[in-house]
């Protein structure tokens, strides 16, 4: 299985019922040799429209913060634990997560990142694979909204930059 194959399967996936409410699945994005992988919850409205992860308000905030800390978005791989948007942007349910997680496992297996950054609570369900370092950090949408969360998020990104090989 290649990343291209995963991408095309994700776009047309019908494993859970979320596809009924969505235009298409939103695959991960980034270079196949990325050292760092960011994992979020699931796509929102703008991601759904464009078919790209983290391009809405939270995504722009994430990209801007990464740039400020010297991390180029084009050099990291960005994906989600669930690949379809959900009605009213609700949190994906456990069944949706478990049906979608094989895509994420394939992405991790192919990309072989050194570091995985889990954005927010939902991403914490990502399976831990030996040899990869995991960082659990604040979700950019919370960091965008709350000053305390923003400070924490920035400190966590600063710490992350020290760990990137
Ligand atoms: N929030 C997420 O968790 N993922 C996205 O792709 C966009 C917003």
PDB file of C-alpha atoms and ligand atoms in Angstrom:
ATOM      1  CA  UNK A   1       0.000   0.000   0.000  1.00  0.00           C
ATOM      2  CA  UNK A   2       1.337   3.439  -0.957  1.00  0.00           C
ATOM      3  CA  UNK A   3       0.366   6.864   0.387  1.00  0.00           C
ATOM      4  CA  UNK A   4      -1.334   7.529  -2.985  1.00  0.00           C
ATOM      5  CA  UNK A   5      -3.457   4.392  -2.529  1.00  0.00           C
ATOM      6  CA  UNK A   6      -4.425   5.417   1.015  1.00  0.00           C
ATOM      7  CA  UNK A   7      -5.294   8.899  -0.272  1.00  0.00           C
ATOM      8  CA  UNK A   8      -7.632   7.551  -2.923  1.00  0.00           C
ATOM      9  CA  UNK A   9      -9.269   5.082  -0.499  1.00  0.00           C
ATOM     10  CA  UNK A  10      -9.802   7.832   2.099  1.00  0.00           C
ATOM     11  CA  UNK A  11     -11.444  10.168  -0.444  1.00  0.00           C
ATOM     12  CA  UNK A  12     -14.147   7.624  -1.268  1.00  0.00           C
ATOM     13  CA  UNK A  13     -14.342   5.764   2.061  1.00  0.00           C
ATOM     14  CA  UNK A  14     -17.777   4.524   3.202  1.00  0.00           C
ATOM     15  CA  UNK A  15     -16.718   2.432   6.213  1.00  0.00           C
ATOM     16  CA  UNK A  16     -18.756   4.432   8.721  1.00  0.00           C
ATOM     17  CA  UNK A  17     -21.801   6.627   8.088  1.00  0.00           C
ATOM     18  CA  UNK A  18     -19.945   9.974   8.130  1.00  0.00           C
ATOM     19  CA  UNK A  19     -19.509   9.899   4.337  1.00  0.00           C
ATOM     20  CA  UNK A  20     -23.271  10.434   3.946  1.00  0.00           C
ATOM     21  CA  UNK A  21     -22.915  13.924   5.353  1.00  0.00           C
ATOM     22  CA  UNK A  22     -19.678  14.825   3.544  1.00  0.00           C
ATOM     23  CA  UNK A  23     -18.363  15.641   0.075  1.00  0.00           C
ATOM     24  CA  UNK A  24     -15.360  13.329   0.405  1.00  0.00           C
ATOM     25  CA  UNK A  25     -12.835  12.082   2.930  1.00  0.00           C
ATOM     26  CA  UNK A  26      -9.876  14.336   3.671  1.00  0.00           C
ATOM     27  CA  UNK A  27      -6.545  12.494   3.413  1.00  0.00           C
ATOM     28  CA  UNK A  28      -3.328  13.412   5.180  1.00  0.00           C
ATOM     29  CA  UNK A  29      -0.910  15.832   3.512  1.00  0.00           C
ATOM     30  CA  UNK A  30       2.856  16.171   3.481  1.00  0.00           C
ATOM     31  CA  UNK A  31       6.078  14.604   2.276  1.00  0.00           C
ATOM     32  CA  UNK A  32       6.517  10.839   2.451  1.00  0.00           C
ATOM     33  CA  UNK A  33       9.814  11.299   4.343  1.00  0.00           C
ATOM     34  CA  UNK A  34       8.457  13.731   6.973  1.00  0.00           C
ATOM     35  CA  UNK A  35      10.171  13.417  10.359  1.00  0.00           C
ATOM     36  CA  UNK A  36       7.211  14.930  12.187  1.00  0.00           C
ATOM     37  CA  UNK A  37       3.548  13.957  11.893  1.00  0.00           C
ATOM     38  CA  UNK A  38       0.705  16.063  13.332  1.00  0.00           C
ATOM     39  CA  UNK A  39      -2.585  14.327  14.068  1.00  0.00           C
ATOM     40  CA  UNK A  40      -5.860  16.174  14.708  1.00  0.00           C
ATOM     41  CA  UNK A  41      -9.459  15.096  15.342  1.00  0.00           C
ATOM     42  CA  UNK A  42     -11.318  15.303  12.028  1.00  0.00           C
ATOM     43  CA  UNK A  43     -11.796  17.826   9.205  1.00  0.00           C
ATOM     44  CA  UNK A  44     -14.072  20.858   9.596  1.00  0.00           C
ATOM     45  CA  UNK A  45     -16.040  22.771   6.958  1.00  0.00           C
ATOM     46  CA  UNK A  46     -13.111  24.328   5.090  1.00  0.00           C
ATOM     47  CA  UNK A  47     -11.137  21.104   5.067  1.00  0.00           C
ATOM     48  CA  UNK A  48     -14.235  19.429   3.665  1.00  0.00           C
ATOM     49  CA  UNK A  49     -14.539  22.050   0.893  1.00  0.00           C
ATOM     50  CA  UNK A  50     -10.874  21.974  -0.091  1.00  0.00           C
ATOM     51  CA  UNK A  51     -10.146  18.292   0.630  1.00  0.00           C
ATOM     52  CA  UNK A  52      -7.056  19.314   2.653  1.00  0.00           C
ATOM     53  CA  UNK A  53      -6.429  18.934   6.408  1.00  0.00           C
ATOM     54  CA  UNK A  54      -5.991  21.940   8.707  1.00  0.00           C
ATOM     55  CA  UNK A  55      -6.671  24.736   6.218  1.00  0.00           C
ATOM     56  CA  UNK A  56      -9.477  26.476   8.162  1.00  0.00           C
ATOM     57  CA  UNK A  57      -9.037  28.913  11.071  1.00  0.00           C
ATOM     58  CA  UNK A  58      -7.394  26.383  13.398  1.00  0.00           C
ATOM     59  CA  UNK A  59      -5.172  25.161  10.563  1.00  0.00           C
ATOM     60  CA  UNK A  60      -4.053  28.684   9.649  1.00  0.00           C
ATOM     61  CA  UNK A  61      -3.293  29.317  13.309  1.00  0.00           C
ATOM     62  CA  UNK A  62      -1.294  26.077  13.511  1.00  0.00           C
ATOM     63  CA  UNK A  63       0.637  26.866  10.308  1.00  0.00           C
ATOM     64  CA  UNK A  64       1.408  30.417  11.500  1.00  0.00           C
ATOM     65  CA  UNK A  65       2.613  29.225  14.926  1.00  0.00           C
ATOM     66  CA  UNK A  66       4.785  26.530  13.359  1.00  0.00           C
ATOM     67  CA  UNK A  67       6.335  29.139  11.045  1.00  0.00           C
ATOM     68  CA  UNK A  68       7.062  31.421  14.012  1.00  0.00           C
ATOM     69  CA  UNK A  69       8.988  28.568  15.600  1.00  0.00           C
ATOM     70  CA  UNK A  70      10.889  27.734  12.424  1.00  0.00           C
ATOM     71  CA  UNK A  71       8.837  24.713  11.389  1.00  0.00           C
ATOM     72  CA  UNK A  72       7.793  24.726   7.730  1.00  0.00           C
ATOM     73  CA  UNK A  73       4.352  23.166   7.258  1.00  0.00           C
ATOM     74  CA  UNK A  74       5.499  21.795   3.892  1.00  0.00           C
ATOM     75  CA  UNK A  75       8.084  19.634   5.697  1.00  0.00           C
ATOM     76  CA  UNK A  76       5.687  17.936   8.114  1.00  0.00           C
ATOM     77  CA  UNK A  77       2.873  15.453   7.532  1.00  0.00           C
ATOM     78  CA  UNK A  78      -0.557  16.553   8.777  1.00  0.00           C
ATOM     79  CA  UNK A  79      -3.509  14.221   9.144  1.00  0.00           C
ATOM     80  CA  UNK A  80      -6.502  13.399  11.328  1.00  0.00           C
ATOM     81  CA  UNK A  81      -7.617  10.414  13.390  1.00  0.00           C
ATOM     82  CA  UNK A  82     -10.968  10.481  11.501  1.00  0.00           C
ATOM     83  CA  UNK A  83     -10.933  11.489   7.841  1.00  0.00           C
ATOM     84  CA  UNK A  84     -14.486  12.743   7.342  1.00  0.00           C
ATOM     85  CA  UNK A  85     -16.123  15.849   8.727  1.00  0.00           C
ATOM     86  CA  UNK A  86     -19.008  15.266  11.163  1.00  0.00           C
ATOM     87  CA  UNK A  87     -22.486  16.813  11.479  1.00  0.00           C
ATOM     88  CA  UNK A  88     -22.232  20.153  13.350  1.00  0.00           C
ATOM     89  CA  UNK A  89     -18.561  19.378  13.806  1.00  0.00           C
ATOM     90  CA  UNK A  90     -19.343  16.983  16.661  1.00  0.00           C
ATOM     91  CA  UNK A  91     -16.591  14.820  18.135  1.00  0.00           C
ATOM     92  CA  UNK A  92     -16.317  11.514  16.219  1.00  0.00           C
ATOM     93  CA  UNK A  93     -17.806   8.598  18.168  1.00  0.00           C
ATOM     94  CA  UNK A  94     -15.718   5.539  19.215  1.00  0.00           C
ATOM     95  CA  UNK A  95     -17.068   3.424  16.334  1.00  0.00           C
ATOM     96  CA  UNK A  96     -16.087   6.074  13.765  1.00  0.00           C
ATOM     97  CA  UNK A  97     -12.633   6.314  15.324  1.00  0.00           C
ATOM     98  CA  UNK A  98     -12.084   2.551  15.325  1.00  0.00           C
ATOM     99  CA  UNK A  99     -13.248   2.141  11.721  1.00  0.00           C
ATOM    100  CA  UNK A 100     -10.996   4.964  10.518  1.00  0.00           C
ATOM    101  CA  UNK A 101      -7.870   4.231  12.550  1.00  0.00           C
ATOM    102  CA  UNK A 102      -6.458   1.612  10.115  1.00  0.00           C
ATOM    103  CA  UNK A 103      -5.804   4.485   7.640  1.00  0.00           C
ATOM    104  CA  UNK A 104      -3.816   6.307  10.301  1.00  0.00           C
ATOM    105  CA  UNK A 105      -1.836   3.183  11.156  1.00  0.00           C
ATOM    106  CA  UNK A 106      -0.990   2.758   7.455  1.00  0.00           C
ATOM    107  CA  UNK A 107       0.072   6.409   7.228  1.00  0.00           C
ATOM    108  CA  UNK A 108       2.340   6.030  10.278  1.00  0.00           C
ATOM    109  CA  UNK A 109       3.786   2.757   8.964  1.00  0.00           C
ATOM    110  CA  UNK A 110       4.610   4.289   5.580  1.00  0.00           C
ATOM    111  CA  UNK A 111       5.847   7.716   6.696  1.00  0.00           C
ATOM    112  CA  UNK A 112       7.766   6.336   9.698  1.00  0.00           C
ATOM    113  CA  UNK A 113       7.952   9.696  11.486  1.00  0.00           C
ATOM    114  CA  UNK A 114      10.413  10.173  14.335  1.00  0.00           C
ATOM    115  CA  UNK A 115       7.904  12.317  16.226  1.00  0.00           C
ATOM    116  CA  UNK A 116       4.105  12.267  16.344  1.00  0.00           C
ATOM    117  CA  UNK A 117       2.321  15.334  17.677  1.00  0.00           C
ATOM    118  CA  UNK A 118      -1.183  14.622  18.959  1.00  0.00           C
ATOM    119  CA  UNK A 119      -3.389  17.701  18.729  1.00  0.00           C
ATOM    120  CA  UNK A 120      -6.064  17.705  21.445  1.00  0.00           C
ATOM    121  CA  UNK A 121      -7.902  14.953  23.296  1.00  0.00           C
ATOM    122  CA  UNK A 122      -9.318  12.968  20.345  1.00  0.00           C
ATOM    123  CA  UNK A 123      -5.897  12.391  18.798  1.00  0.00           C
ATOM    124  CA  UNK A 124      -4.700  10.742  22.028  1.00  0.00           C
ATOM    125  CA  UNK A 125      -6.398   7.566  20.841  1.00  0.00           C
ATOM    126  CA  UNK A 126      -3.661   7.155  18.236  1.00  0.00           C
ATOM    127  CA  UNK A 127      -1.954   3.799  18.818  1.00  0.00           C
ATOM    128  CA  UNK A 128       1.557   4.071  20.241  1.00  0.00           C
ATOM    129  CA  UNK A 129       4.223   2.442  18.100  1.00  0.00           C
ATOM    130  CA  UNK A 130       7.632   1.594  19.556  1.00  0.00           C
ATOM    131  CA  UNK A 131      10.495   3.783  18.376  1.00  0.00           C
ATOM    132  CA  UNK A 132       8.339   6.881  17.794  1.00  0.00           C
ATOM    133  CA  UNK A 133       8.272   9.784  20.223  1.00  0.00           C
ATOM    134  CA  UNK A 134       4.786  11.112  21.023  1.00  0.00           C
ATOM    135  CA  UNK A 135       3.898  14.654  22.088  1.00  0.00           C
ATOM    136  CA  UNK A 136       0.406  15.430  23.356  1.00  0.00           C
ATOM    137  CA  UNK A 137      -0.288  19.100  22.880  1.00  0.00           C
ATOM    138  CA  UNK A 138      -3.192  21.562  23.033  1.00  0.00           C
ATOM    139  CA  UNK A 139      -5.438  21.597  19.939  1.00  0.00           C
ATOM    140  CA  UNK A 140      -4.874  24.782  17.899  1.00  0.00           C
ATOM    141  CA  UNK A 141      -8.596  25.647  18.017  1.00  0.00           C
ATOM    142  CA  UNK A 142      -8.400  25.826  21.856  1.00  0.00           C
ATOM    143  CA  UNK A 143      -5.079  27.713  21.637  1.00  0.00           C
ATOM    144  CA  UNK A 144      -6.700  30.213  19.291  1.00  0.00           C
ATOM    145  CA  UNK A 145      -9.561  30.918  21.681  1.00  0.00           C
ATOM    146  CA  UNK A 146      -8.067  30.915  25.180  1.00  0.00           C
ATOM    147  CA  UNK A 147      -5.007  32.892  26.244  1.00  0.00           C
ATOM    148  CA  UNK A 148      -3.840  30.305  28.796  1.00  0.00           C
ATOM    149  CA  UNK A 149      -4.172  27.524  26.233  1.00  0.00           C
ATOM    150  CA  UNK A 150      -2.289  29.636  23.684  1.00  0.00           C
ATOM    151  CA  UNK A 151       0.610  30.118  26.093  1.00  0.00           C
ATOM    152  CA  UNK A 152       0.709  26.392  26.774  1.00  0.00           C
ATOM    153  CA  UNK A 153       0.490  25.575  23.045  1.00  0.00           C
ATOM    154  CA  UNK A 154       3.368  27.912  22.220  1.00  0.00           C
ATOM    155  CA  UNK A 155       5.514  26.452  25.007  1.00  0.00           C
ATOM    156  CA  UNK A 156       4.756  22.948  23.718  1.00  0.00           C
ATOM    157  CA  UNK A 157       5.711  23.885  20.139  1.00  0.00           C
ATOM    158  CA  UNK A 158       8.916  25.476  21.466  1.00  0.00           C
ATOM    159  CA  UNK A 159       9.711  22.204  23.292  1.00  0.00           C
ATOM    160  CA  UNK A 160       8.914  20.223  20.140  1.00  0.00           C
ATOM    161  CA  UNK A 161      11.410  22.216  18.066  1.00  0.00           C
ATOM    162  CA  UNK A 162      14.180  21.081  20.454  1.00  0.00           C
ATOM    163  CA  UNK A 163      13.296  17.443  19.800  1.00  0.00           C
ATOM    164  CA  UNK A 164      13.166  17.514  15.988  1.00  0.00           C
ATOM    165  CA  UNK A 165      16.180  15.596  14.669  1.00  0.00           C
TER     166      UNK A 165
HETATM  167  N1  LIG B   1      -9.400  20.407  13.288  1.00  0.00           N
HETATM  168  C1  LIG B   1      -8.926  19.149  13.204  1.00  0.00           C
HETATM  169  O1  LIG B   1      -8.797  18.447  14.207  1.00  0.00           O
HETATM  170  N2  LIG B   1      -8.578  18.704  11.997  1.00  0.00           N
HETATM  171  C2  LIG B   1      -8.655  19.442  10.886  1.00  0.00           C
HETATM  172  O2  LIG B   1      -8.290  18.960   9.810  1.00  0.00           O
HETATM  173  C3  LIG B   1      -9.154  20.748  11.006  1.00  0.00           C
HETATM  174  C4  LIG B   1      -9.521  21.216  12.222  1.00  0.00           C
END
